[in-house]
Coordinates of C-alpha atoms in Angstrom, one line a residue:
M1 CA -1.3 -5.8 33.8
T2 CA -4.4 -4.3 35.2
P3 CA -5.1 -0.6 34.7
S4 CA -3.4 1.7 37.3
K5 CA -6.1 4.4 37.3
P6 CA -8.4 2.7 39.9
Y7 CA -5.5 2.3 42.3
L8 CA -4.4 5.9 41.8
I9 CA -7.9 7.2 42.4
R10 CA -8.4 5.1 45.5
G11 CA -5.0 6.3 46.8
F12 CA -5.8 10.0 46.2
Y13 CA -9.2 9.5 47.8
D14 CA -7.6 8.1 51.0
W15 CA -5.0 10.8 51.0
I16 CA -7.5 13.6 50.7
V17 CA -9.8 12.2 53.4
D18 CA -6.8 11.4 55.7
N19 CA -5.9 15.1 55.4
E20 CA -9.4 16.1 56.4
C21 CA -10.2 17.6 53.1
T22 CA -13.2 17.1 50.8
P23 CA -12.7 14.8 47.8
Y24 CA -14.3 15.9 44.5
I25 CA -14.2 14.1 41.2
A26 CA -14.8 15.4 37.7
V27 CA -16.5 12.9 35.5
D28 CA -16.8 12.7 31.7
T29 CA -20.5 11.9 31.4
D30 CA -20.2 10.9 27.7
Y31 CA -18.3 7.7 28.8
P32 CA -20.3 4.5 28.4
N33 CA -22.4 3.3 31.4
V34 CA -22.0 6.5 33.5
M35 CA -25.1 7.0 35.5
V36 CA -25.4 10.5 37.1
P37 CA -28.3 13.0 37.4
H38 CA -28.6 14.5 33.9
Q39 CA -29.8 17.9 35.1
F40 CA -26.4 18.6 36.7
I41 CA -24.3 17.8 33.7
N42 CA -22.5 20.8 32.2
D43 CA -20.6 20.5 28.9
G44 CA -20.4 16.7 29.1
Q45 CA -19.0 16.8 32.6
I46 CA -20.2 16.7 36.2
V47 CA -18.3 17.5 39.5
L48 CA -19.3 15.3 42.4
N49 CA -18.5 15.6 46.2
I50 CA -17.6 12.1 47.3
A51 CA -16.8 12.9 50.9
P52 CA -17.7 10.0 53.3
Q53 CA -20.2 12.3 55.2
S54 CA -21.8 13.4 51.9
V55 CA -22.5 10.0 50.3
G56 CA -23.9 6.7 51.3
G57 CA -22.9 3.2 50.3
L58 CA -19.6 4.4 48.7
S59 CA -17.9 1.5 46.9
L60 CA -14.4 2.0 45.3
T61 CA -13.9 -1.6 44.4
G62 CA -13.3 -3.2 41.0
D63 CA -13.6 -1.0 38.0
V64 CA -16.3 1.3 39.1
L65 CA -17.2 3.9 41.8
E66 CA -20.7 3.6 43.1
F67 CA -22.6 5.6 45.7
N68 CA -25.9 7.1 46.8
A69 CA -26.3 10.9 47.1
R70 CA -29.0 13.5 47.3
F71 CA -29.6 16.0 44.5
G72 CA -32.3 18.6 45.1
G73 CA -33.5 16.4 48.1
K74 CA -34.0 13.3 45.9
L75 CA -31.8 10.2 46.6
E76 CA -29.9 9.1 43.5
H77 CA -27.7 6.1 42.8
L78 CA -24.6 7.0 40.9
Y79 CA -22.4 4.6 38.8
V80 CA -19.1 5.9 37.5
P81 CA -16.6 3.7 35.8
F82 CA -13.1 4.7 36.9
E83 CA -12.1 5.3 33.3
A84 CA -14.7 8.1 33.1
I85 CA -13.0 10.0 35.9
I86 CA -11.2 13.1 34.6
A87 CA -9.8 14.3 38.0
I88 CA -9.9 13.8 41.8
Y89 CA -8.9 16.7 44.0
A90 CA -9.4 18.3 47.4
R91 CA -12.0 21.1 47.4
E92 CA -10.1 23.1 49.9
N93 CA -6.8 23.5 48.1
G94 CA -7.1 21.8 44.7
E95 CA -4.5 19.2 45.4
G96 CA -5.0 16.0 43.5
S97 CA -4.5 14.6 40.0
S98 CA -6.1 14.6 36.6
F99 CA -6.4 11.7 34.2
A100 CA -6.9 10.9 30.5
V101 CA -10.1 9.3 29.5
N102 CA -9.6 6.4 27.1
Y103 CA -12.8 5.5 25.4
P104 CA -13.2 1.8 24.5
P105 CA -13.5 1.0 20.8
M106 CA -17.1 0.9 19.6
E107 CA -16.9 -2.8 18.9
D108 CA -16.1 -3.4 22.6
I109 CA -19.3 -1.6 23.7
T110 CA -21.7 -4.5 23.0
E111 CA -23.3 -4.9 26.4
L112 CA -24.5 -1.6 27.9
S113 CA -26.6 -3.5 30.4
E114 CA -23.6 -4.1 32.6
A115 CA -24.3 -0.9 34.5
P116 CA -27.2 -1.4 37.0
Q117 CA -30.4 0.4 36.0
A118 CA -31.3 3.2 38.3
D119 CA -34.8 3.5 39.6
V120 CA -35.5 7.0 38.2
E121 CA -39.0 8.2 37.8
A122 CA -39.2 11.2 35.4
S123 CA -42.4 13.2 35.2
S124 CA -43.8 14.0 31.8
E125 CA -42.7 17.6 32.3
D126 CA -39.1 16.5 32.8
V127 CA -39.2 14.3 29.7
K128 CA -40.6 17.3 27.7
E129 CA -37.9 19.6 29.0
D130 CA -35.1 17.1 28.2
S131 CA -36.3 16.6 24.7
K132 CA -36.1 20.3 24.0
K133 CA -32.5 20.7 25.1
P134 CA -29.9 20.2 22.5
K135 CA -27.4 17.4 23.1
K136 CA -23.8 18.4 23.7
G137 CA -20.5 16.4 23.8
R138 CA -19.6 13.1 22.3
P139 CA -22.4 10.8 21.1
S140 CA -23.1 7.9 23.4
L141 CA -25.3 4.9 23.6
S142 CA -28.0 4.4 26.1
I143 CA -30.6 1.8 27.0
V144 CA -34.2 3.0 26.4
K145 CA -37.0 1.0 27.9

């Protein structure tokens, strides 16, 4: 059978929006192929507002949640596999659900290029700042060009 997690997340999303609340998701950013703005990651997690009026091009199909959002005025494309989602809840009252994150075995992580590459331009100052920060959380693989 196919995993139930994507169906549950889509159901909770619809339920939260139908009740005129703001859907938020908590994401495990150490999961393979997660693409989110790194400067907003805290302890290997990020919380994202996925309300229809806050994001553009929201896609909840297949095994991944994709959308465009602004962070600090800059448009970013976010790519979040459903398996990386820790929780979905309404900001107003906390109603929702939490989920376990099941990491794939390392031998199954052979093609990291499945996630689309974001057009992110980092200045040399950003790169210097990132290299000074200690890495936290689980180790993960990433594509370096």
